[in-house]
Amino acid sequence: KNEVEQSPQNLTAQEGEFITINCSYSVGISALHWLQQHPGGGIVSLFMLSSGKKKHGRLIATINIQEKHSSLHITASHPRDSAVYICAVRSGGGADGLTFGKGTHLIIQP
Amino acid sequence: DAEITQSPRHKITETGRQVTLACHQTWNHNNMFWYRQDLGHGLRLIHYSYGVQDTNKGEVSDGYSVSRSNTEDLPLTLESAASSQTSVYFCASRMDRDTEAFFGQGTRLTVV
């Protein structure tokens, strides 16, 4: 079974700061997802990637397949970015569905 | 717009009762999933389906069942609710493997 570790678990930063959230996994994967969950809200897919880098607005996701590591970056952070960010991986073979990290709780203070 | 909806959003039930949580998607997706989310754990897979009449057990399937009679719906049934099943439940769908997954808003279930 793939083990997915996220760091940090909690992060508080000031508005405008550059944010990095990390995700490591133990077994080779076919895809990695970054998800966002606002308090009391649903889960929104931010990125799905299997190699390289993707950018959407102020969000950037990178993945290093050899090192089994991905990062989610937020540039010019804003209080509305406050949420739980979840990394999830899909491994090849076996039972389907995603294996999720426990999430990183991000608070951006004005 | 296509969407995925869960109902109810909140439910309180008594131990031993049968409970069904609904999940309906209009994406025409083949794959549907049910997860539960608990403090200290990542989301964990309960059951999943690749298409009509197909259902599969996930990591934490004991005490739960699903059925897939059409493409749009995957109801989750708790046969005899237990306090350990108090959780937030999320339904998700995707077209096929390695495509983006879409999640419902979640159902908060409390078993008393």
PDB file of C-alpha atoms in Angstrom:
ATOM      1  CA  LYS A   1       0.000   0.000   0.000  1.00  0.00           C
ATOM      2  CA  ASN A   2       1.252   3.461  -0.834  1.00  0.00           C
ATOM      3  CA  GLU A   3       2.070   5.660   2.131  1.00  0.00           C
ATOM      4  CA  VAL A   4       1.472   9.363   1.513  1.00  0.00           C
ATOM      5  CA  GLU A   5       3.096  11.890   3.820  1.00  0.00           C
ATOM      6  CA  GLN A   6       2.458  15.614   3.730  1.00  0.00           C
ATOM      7  CA  SER A   7       4.414  18.381   5.368  1.00  0.00           C
ATOM      8  CA  PRO A   8       3.879  20.573   7.146  1.00  0.00           C
ATOM      9  CA  GLN A   9       0.672  19.456   8.875  1.00  0.00           C
ATOM     10  CA  ASN A  10      -0.155  23.052   9.792  1.00  0.00           C
ATOM     11  CA  LEU A  11       1.096  26.292   8.301  1.00  0.00           C
ATOM     12  CA  THR A  12       0.281  29.868   9.226  1.00  0.00           C
ATOM     13  CA  ALA A  13       1.659  32.644   7.047  1.00  0.00           C
ATOM     14  CA  GLN A  14       1.138  36.300   6.298  1.00  0.00           C
ATOM     15  CA  GLU A  15      -0.677  37.559   3.249  1.00  0.00           C
ATOM     16  CA  GLY A  16       1.672  37.847   0.286  1.00  0.00           C
ATOM     17  CA  GLU A  17       4.079  35.130   1.367  1.00  0.00           C
ATOM     18  CA  PHE A  18       5.219  32.325  -0.933  1.00  0.00           C
ATOM     19  CA  ILE A  19       3.826  29.016   0.310  1.00  0.00           C
ATOM     20  CA  THR A  20       5.184  25.520  -0.251  1.00  0.00           C
ATOM     21  CA  ILE A  21       3.418  22.300   0.742  1.00  0.00           C
ATOM     22  CA  ASN A  22       5.195  18.993   0.276  1.00  0.00           C
ATOM     23  CA  CYS A  23       3.993  15.473  -0.481  1.00  0.00           C
ATOM     24  CA  SER A  24       6.047  12.274  -0.467  1.00  0.00           C
ATOM     25  CA  TYR A  25       4.876   8.793  -1.351  1.00  0.00           C
ATOM     26  CA  SER A  26       6.441   5.383  -0.977  1.00  0.00           C
ATOM     27  CA  VAL A  27       5.502   3.468  -4.119  1.00  0.00           C
ATOM     28  CA  GLY A  28       5.559   4.390  -7.801  1.00  0.00           C
ATOM     29  CA  ILE A  29       2.388   6.037  -9.023  1.00  0.00           C
ATOM     30  CA  SER A  30       0.494   6.715 -12.223  1.00  0.00           C
ATOM     31  CA  ALA A  31      -0.937  10.059 -11.135  1.00  0.00           C
ATOM     32  CA  LEU A  32      -0.872  12.528  -8.257  1.00  0.00           C
ATOM     33  CA  HIS A  33      -3.679  14.887  -7.347  1.00  0.00           C
ATOM     34  CA  TRP A  34      -3.691  18.077  -5.323  1.00  0.00           C
ATOM     35  CA  LEU A  35      -7.045  18.890  -3.764  1.00  0.00           C
ATOM     36  CA  GLN A  36      -8.384  21.834  -1.776  1.00  0.00           C
ATOM     37  CA  GLN A  37     -10.944  21.655   1.007  1.00  0.00           C
ATOM     38  CA  HIS A  38     -12.398  24.783   2.607  1.00  0.00           C
ATOM     39  CA  PRO A  39     -13.821  24.561   6.144  1.00  0.00           C
ATOM     40  CA  GLY A  40     -17.187  22.826   6.051  1.00  0.00           C
ATOM     41  CA  GLY A  41     -16.938  22.638   2.311  1.00  0.00           C
ATOM     42  CA  GLY A  42     -16.496  20.124  -0.388  1.00  0.00           C
ATOM     43  CA  ILE A  43     -13.295  19.002  -2.039  1.00  0.00           C
ATOM     44  CA  VAL A  44     -12.088  20.640  -5.219  1.00  0.00           C
ATOM     45  CA  SER A  45      -9.485  19.205  -7.537  1.00  0.00           C
ATOM     46  CA  LEU A  46      -6.647  21.651  -8.186  1.00  0.00           C
ATOM     47  CA  PHE A  47      -4.220  19.590 -10.240  1.00  0.00           C
ATOM     48  CA  MET A  48      -3.656  16.127 -11.561  1.00  0.00           C
ATOM     49  CA  LEU A  49      -0.133  15.429 -12.751  1.00  0.00           C
ATOM     50  CA  SER A  50       2.101  12.531 -13.581  1.00  0.00           C
ATOM     51  CA  SER A  51       5.266  14.411 -14.528  1.00  0.00           C
ATOM     52  CA  GLY A  52       6.807  17.866 -14.643  1.00  0.00           C
ATOM     53  CA  LYS A  53       4.945  20.964 -13.599  1.00  0.00           C
ATOM     54  CA  LYS A  54       1.522  22.561 -13.933  1.00  0.00           C
ATOM     55  CA  LYS A  55       0.442  26.133 -13.254  1.00  0.00           C
ATOM     56  CA  HIS A  56      -2.987  27.624 -12.705  1.00  0.00           C
ATOM     57  CA  GLY A  57      -3.134  31.243 -11.668  1.00  0.00           C
ATOM     58  CA  ARG A  58      -1.105  31.631  -8.474  1.00  0.00           C
ATOM     59  CA  LEU A  59      -0.852  27.894  -7.926  1.00  0.00           C
ATOM     60  CA  ILE A  60       2.017  25.758  -9.184  1.00  0.00           C
ATOM     61  CA  ALA A  61       2.382  22.002  -8.756  1.00  0.00           C
ATOM     62  CA  THR A  62       5.551  20.059  -9.450  1.00  0.00           C
ATOM     63  CA  ILE A  63       6.391  16.388  -9.271  1.00  0.00           C
ATOM     64  CA  ASN A  64       9.682  14.485  -9.219  1.00  0.00           C
ATOM     65  CA  ILE A  65       8.937  10.881 -10.110  1.00  0.00           C
ATOM     66  CA  GLN A  66      12.432   9.607  -9.268  1.00  0.00           C
ATOM     67  CA  GLU A  67      12.349  11.135  -5.786  1.00  0.00           C
ATOM     68  CA  LYS A  68       8.657  10.246  -5.252  1.00  0.00           C
ATOM     69  CA  HIS A  69       7.929  13.812  -4.229  1.00  0.00           C
ATOM     70  CA  SER A  70       5.564  16.597  -5.204  1.00  0.00           C
ATOM     71  CA  SER A  71       5.199  20.198  -4.118  1.00  0.00           C
ATOM     72  CA  LEU A  72       2.333  22.651  -4.265  1.00  0.00           C
ATOM     73  CA  HIS A  73       3.330  26.311  -4.326  1.00  0.00           C
ATOM     74  CA  ILE A  74       1.137  29.352  -3.808  1.00  0.00           C
ATOM     75  CA  THR A  75       2.521  32.704  -4.887  1.00  0.00           C
ATOM     76  CA  ALA A  76       1.295  36.000  -3.409  1.00  0.00           C
ATOM     77  CA  SER A  77      -0.840  34.155  -0.862  1.00  0.00           C
ATOM     78  CA  HIS A  78      -4.205  35.602   0.129  1.00  0.00           C
ATOM     79  CA  PRO A  79      -6.546  34.910   3.078  1.00  0.00           C
ATOM     80  CA  ARG A  80      -8.958  33.192   0.676  1.00  0.00           C
ATOM     81  CA  ASP A  81      -6.248  30.556   0.118  1.00  0.00           C
ATOM     82  CA  SER A  82      -6.837  29.403   3.693  1.00  0.00           C
ATOM     83  CA  ALA A  83      -7.937  25.791   3.408  1.00  0.00           C
ATOM     84  CA  VAL A  84      -6.773  22.219   3.831  1.00  0.00           C
ATOM     85  CA  TYR A  85      -4.633  21.042   0.924  1.00  0.00           C
ATOM     86  CA  ILE A  86      -4.648  17.331   0.283  1.00  0.00           C
ATOM     87  CA  CYS A  87      -2.266  15.234  -1.762  1.00  0.00           C
ATOM     88  CA  ALA A  88      -3.602  11.990  -3.227  1.00  0.00           C
ATOM     89  CA  VAL A  89      -1.935   9.356  -5.382  1.00  0.00           C
ATOM     90  CA  ARG A  90      -3.099   6.609  -7.641  1.00  0.00           C
ATOM     91  CA  SER A  91      -0.807   3.621  -7.728  1.00  0.00           C
ATOM     92  CA  GLY A  92      -0.762   1.129 -10.575  1.00  0.00           C
ATOM     93  CA  GLY A  93      -2.544  -2.178 -10.069  1.00  0.00           C
ATOM     94  CA  GLY A  94      -4.481  -3.458  -7.062  1.00  0.00           C
ATOM     95  CA  ALA A  95      -7.616  -1.840  -5.696  1.00  0.00           C
ATOM     96  CA  ASP A  96      -8.505   1.400  -7.394  1.00  0.00           C
ATOM     97  CA  GLY A  97      -9.297   4.748  -5.891  1.00  0.00           C
ATOM     98  CA  LEU A  98      -6.843   7.209  -4.453  1.00  0.00           C
ATOM     99  CA  THR A  99      -4.599   7.059  -1.395  1.00  0.00           C
ATOM    100  CA  PHE A 100      -4.760  10.340   0.455  1.00  0.00           C
ATOM    101  CA  GLY A 101      -2.386  12.242   2.668  1.00  0.00           C
ATOM    102  CA  LYS A 102      -3.779  13.645   5.910  1.00  0.00           C
ATOM    103  CA  GLY A 103      -3.734  17.169   4.545  1.00  0.00           C
ATOM    104  CA  THR A 104      -1.967  20.439   5.298  1.00  0.00           C
ATOM    105  CA  HIS A 105      -4.032  23.025   7.133  1.00  0.00           C
ATOM    106  CA  LEU A 106      -3.052  26.440   5.741  1.00  0.00           C
ATOM    107  CA  ILE A 107      -4.029  29.759   7.328  1.00  0.00           C
ATOM    108  CA  ILE A 108      -3.137  33.011   5.610  1.00  0.00           C
ATOM    109  CA  GLN A 109      -3.424  35.986   7.912  1.00  0.00           C
ATOM    110  CA  PRO A 110      -4.184  39.468   6.536  1.00  0.00           C
TER     111      PRO A 110
ATOM    112  CA  ASP B   1     -23.573  22.486 -15.730  1.00  0.00           C
ATOM    113  CA  ALA B   2     -22.672  18.922 -14.905  1.00  0.00           C
ATOM    114  CA  GLU B   3     -22.263  18.253 -11.223  1.00  0.00           C
ATOM    115  CA  ILE B   4     -22.120  15.687  -8.457  1.00  0.00           C
ATOM    116  CA  THR B   5     -24.519  16.040  -5.549  1.00  0.00           C
ATOM    117  CA  GLN B   6     -24.876  14.265  -2.245  1.00  0.00           C
ATOM    118  CA  SER B   7     -27.908  14.069  -0.021  1.00  0.00           C
ATOM    119  CA  PRO B   8     -28.593  14.593   2.727  1.00  0.00           C
ATOM    120  CA  ARG B   9     -25.850  17.058   3.726  1.00  0.00           C
ATOM    121  CA  HIS B  10     -26.363  16.261   7.385  1.00  0.00           C
ATOM    122  CA  LYS B  11     -27.939  13.215   9.050  1.00  0.00           C
ATOM    123  CA  ILE B  12     -28.349  12.058  12.620  1.00  0.00           C
ATOM    124  CA  THR B  13     -29.421   8.473  13.128  1.00  0.00           C
ATOM    125  CA  GLU B  14     -29.604   5.922  15.891  1.00  0.00           C
ATOM    126  CA  THR B  15     -27.399   2.899  16.367  1.00  0.00           C
ATOM    127  CA  GLY B  16     -28.739  -0.128  14.538  1.00  0.00           C
ATOM    128  CA  ARG B  17     -30.791   1.731  11.956  1.00  0.00           C
ATOM    129  CA  GLN B  18     -30.261   1.311   8.235  1.00  0.00           C
ATOM    130  CA  VAL B  19     -29.152   4.511   6.521  1.00  0.00           C
ATOM    131  CA  THR B  20     -28.704   5.310   2.844  1.00  0.00           C
ATOM    132  CA  LEU B  21     -26.648   8.205   1.563  1.00  0.00           C
ATOM    133  CA  ALA B  22     -27.313   9.331  -1.999  1.00  0.00           C
ATOM    134  CA  CYS B  23     -24.794  10.334  -4.643  1.00  0.00           C
ATOM    135  CA  HIS B  24     -25.892  11.568  -8.062  1.00  0.00           C
ATOM    136  CA  GLN B  25     -23.645  12.761 -10.860  1.00  0.00           C
ATOM    137  CA  THR B  26     -24.527  14.266 -14.208  1.00  0.00           C
ATOM    138  CA  TRP B  27     -21.053  13.993 -15.740  1.00  0.00           C
ATOM    139  CA  ASN B  28     -21.917  10.593 -17.250  1.00  0.00           C
ATOM    140  CA  HIS B  29     -18.819   9.256 -15.532  1.00  0.00           C
ATOM    141  CA  ASN B  30     -18.146   5.530 -15.457  1.00  0.00           C
ATOM    142  CA  ASN B  31     -16.220   5.472 -12.185  1.00  0.00           C
ATOM    143  CA  MET B  32     -17.762   6.396  -8.847  1.00  0.00           C
ATOM    144  CA  PHE B  33     -16.313   6.202  -5.338  1.00  0.00           C
ATOM    145  CA  TRP B  34     -17.320   6.579  -1.732  1.00  0.00           C
ATOM    146  CA  TYR B  35     -14.821   7.797   0.875  1.00  0.00           C
ATOM    147  CA  ARG B  36     -15.012   8.607   4.546  1.00  0.00           C
ATOM    148  CA  GLN B  37     -13.029  11.380   6.204  1.00  0.00           C
ATOM    149  CA  ASP B  38     -12.067  11.210   9.867  1.00  0.00           C
ATOM    150  CA  LEU B  39      -9.743  13.293  12.039  1.00  0.00           C
ATOM    151  CA  GLY B  40      -6.243  11.872  12.023  1.00  0.00           C
ATOM    152  CA  HIS B  41      -6.831   9.932   8.830  1.00  0.00           C
ATOM    153  CA  GLY B  42      -6.752  10.834   5.178  1.00  0.00           C
ATOM    154  CA  LEU B  43      -9.843  10.047   3.181  1.00  0.00           C
ATOM    155  CA  ARG B  44     -10.331   6.291   3.030  1.00  0.00           C
ATOM    156  CA  LEU B  45     -12.002   4.328   0.275  1.00  0.00           C
ATOM    157  CA  ILE B  46     -15.201   2.472   1.192  1.00  0.00           C
ATOM    158  CA  HIS B  47     -16.551   1.149  -2.112  1.00  0.00           C
ATOM    159  CA  TYR B  48     -16.187   1.928  -5.776  1.00  0.00           C
ATOM    160  CA  SER B  49     -17.797   1.133  -9.107  1.00  0.00           C
ATOM    161  CA  TYR B  50     -16.491   1.100 -12.657  1.00  0.00           C
ATOM    162  CA  GLY B  51     -19.915   1.020 -14.267  1.00  0.00           C
ATOM    163  CA  VAL B  52     -23.479  -0.239 -14.094  1.00  0.00           C
ATOM    164  CA  GLN B  53     -23.831  -3.461 -12.087  1.00  0.00           C
ATOM    165  CA  ASP B  54     -20.172  -3.282 -11.033  1.00  0.00           C
ATOM    166  CA  THR B  55     -19.227  -2.749  -7.376  1.00  0.00           C
ATOM    167  CA  ASN B  56     -15.970  -3.331  -5.493  1.00  0.00           C
ATOM    168  CA  LYS B  57     -14.859  -3.199  -1.878  1.00  0.00           C
ATOM    169  CA  GLY B  58     -12.366  -0.624  -0.739  1.00  0.00           C
ATOM    170  CA  GLU B  59     -10.130  -0.325   2.273  1.00  0.00           C
ATOM    171  CA  VAL B  60     -12.896   0.137   4.892  1.00  0.00           C
ATOM    172  CA  SER B  61     -15.937  -1.609   3.430  1.00  0.00           C
ATOM    173  CA  ASP B  62     -17.177  -3.562   6.480  1.00  0.00           C
ATOM    174  CA  GLY B  63     -20.697  -2.487   7.417  1.00  0.00           C
ATOM    175  CA  TYR B  64     -21.323  -0.697   4.112  1.00  0.00           C
ATOM    176  CA  SER B  65     -22.818  -1.688   0.771  1.00  0.00           C
ATOM    177  CA  VAL B  66     -23.404   0.013  -2.578  1.00  0.00           C
ATOM    178  CA  SER B  67     -25.393  -0.697  -5.703  1.00  0.00           C
ATOM    179  CA  ARG B  68     -25.050   0.667  -9.238  1.00  0.00           C
ATOM    180  CA  SER B  69     -28.261   0.282 -11.198  1.00  0.00           C
ATOM    181  CA  ASN B  70     -27.580   3.230 -13.516  1.00  0.00           C
ATOM    182  CA  THR B  71     -24.669   5.458 -14.519  1.00  0.00           C
ATOM    183  CA  GLU B  72     -25.727   8.473 -12.469  1.00  0.00           C
ATOM    184  CA  ASP B  73     -26.220   7.050  -8.971  1.00  0.00           C
ATOM    185  CA  LEU B  74     -24.174   5.175  -6.381  1.00  0.00           C
ATOM    186  CA  PRO B  75     -26.098   5.044  -3.085  1.00  0.00           C
ATOM    187  CA  LEU B  76     -24.166   4.026   0.021  1.00  0.00           C
ATOM    188  CA  THR B  77     -26.048   1.951   2.604  1.00  0.00           C
ATOM    189  CA  LEU B  78     -25.077   1.418   6.203  1.00  0.00           C
ATOM    190  CA  GLU B  79     -26.833  -1.850   7.022  1.00  0.00           C
ATOM    191  CA  SER B  80     -26.874  -1.329  10.800  1.00  0.00           C
ATOM    192  CA  ALA B  81     -25.377   2.001  11.780  1.00  0.00           C
ATOM    193  CA  ALA B  82     -22.682   1.998  14.460  1.00  0.00           C
ATOM    194  CA  SER B  83     -21.108   4.895  16.362  1.00  0.00           C
ATOM    195  CA  SER B  84     -17.809   4.109  14.634  1.00  0.00           C
ATOM    196  CA  GLN B  85     -19.470   5.118  11.375  1.00  0.00           C
ATOM    197  CA  THR B  86     -19.908   8.700  12.533  1.00  0.00           C
ATOM    198  CA  SER B  87     -17.917  10.519   9.868  1.00  0.00           C
ATOM    199  CA  VAL B  88     -18.031  12.808   6.875  1.00  0.00           C
ATOM    200  CA  TYR B  89     -18.715  10.896   3.679  1.00  0.00           C
ATOM    201  CA  PHE B  90     -17.624  12.023   0.235  1.00  0.00           C
ATOM    202  CA  CYS B  91     -18.714  10.713  -3.100  1.00  0.00           C
ATOM    203  CA  ALA B  92     -16.500  11.197  -6.148  1.00  0.00           C
ATOM    204  CA  SER B  93     -16.619  10.397  -9.836  1.00  0.00           C
ATOM    205  CA  ARG B  94     -14.313  10.384 -12.814  1.00  0.00           C
ATOM    206  CA  MET B  95     -14.590   9.305 -16.430  1.00  0.00           C
ATOM    207  CA  ASP B  96     -11.849   6.699 -16.258  1.00  0.00           C
ATOM    208  CA  ARG B  97      -8.453   5.979 -14.747  1.00  0.00           C
ATOM    209  CA  ASP B  98      -6.042   8.894 -14.580  1.00  0.00           C
ATOM    210  CA  THR B  99      -8.638  11.531 -15.313  1.00  0.00           C
ATOM    211  CA  GLU B 100      -9.620  14.280 -12.937  1.00  0.00           C
ATOM    212  CA  ALA B 101     -11.888  13.289 -10.064  1.00  0.00           C
ATOM    213  CA  PHE B 102     -14.855  15.420  -8.987  1.00  0.00           C
ATOM    214  CA  PHE B 103     -16.127  15.358  -5.423  1.00  0.00           C
ATOM    215  CA  GLY B 104     -19.498  15.986  -3.876  1.00  0.00           C
ATOM    216  CA  GLN B 105     -19.994  18.438  -1.012  1.00  0.00           C
ATOM    217  CA  GLY B 106     -19.977  15.701   1.602  1.00  0.00           C
ATOM    218  CA  THR B 107     -22.509  14.229   4.023  1.00  0.00           C
ATOM    219  CA  ARG B 108     -21.925  14.601   7.750  1.00  0.00           C
ATOM    220  CA  LEU B 109     -23.373  11.517   9.453  1.00  0.00           C
ATOM    221  CA  THR B 110     -23.737  11.231  13.203  1.00  0.00           C
ATOM    222  CA  VAL B 111     -24.717   7.907  14.750  1.00  0.00           C
ATOM    223  CA  VAL B 112     -25.991   8.252  18.329  1.00  0.00           C
TER     224      VAL B 112
END
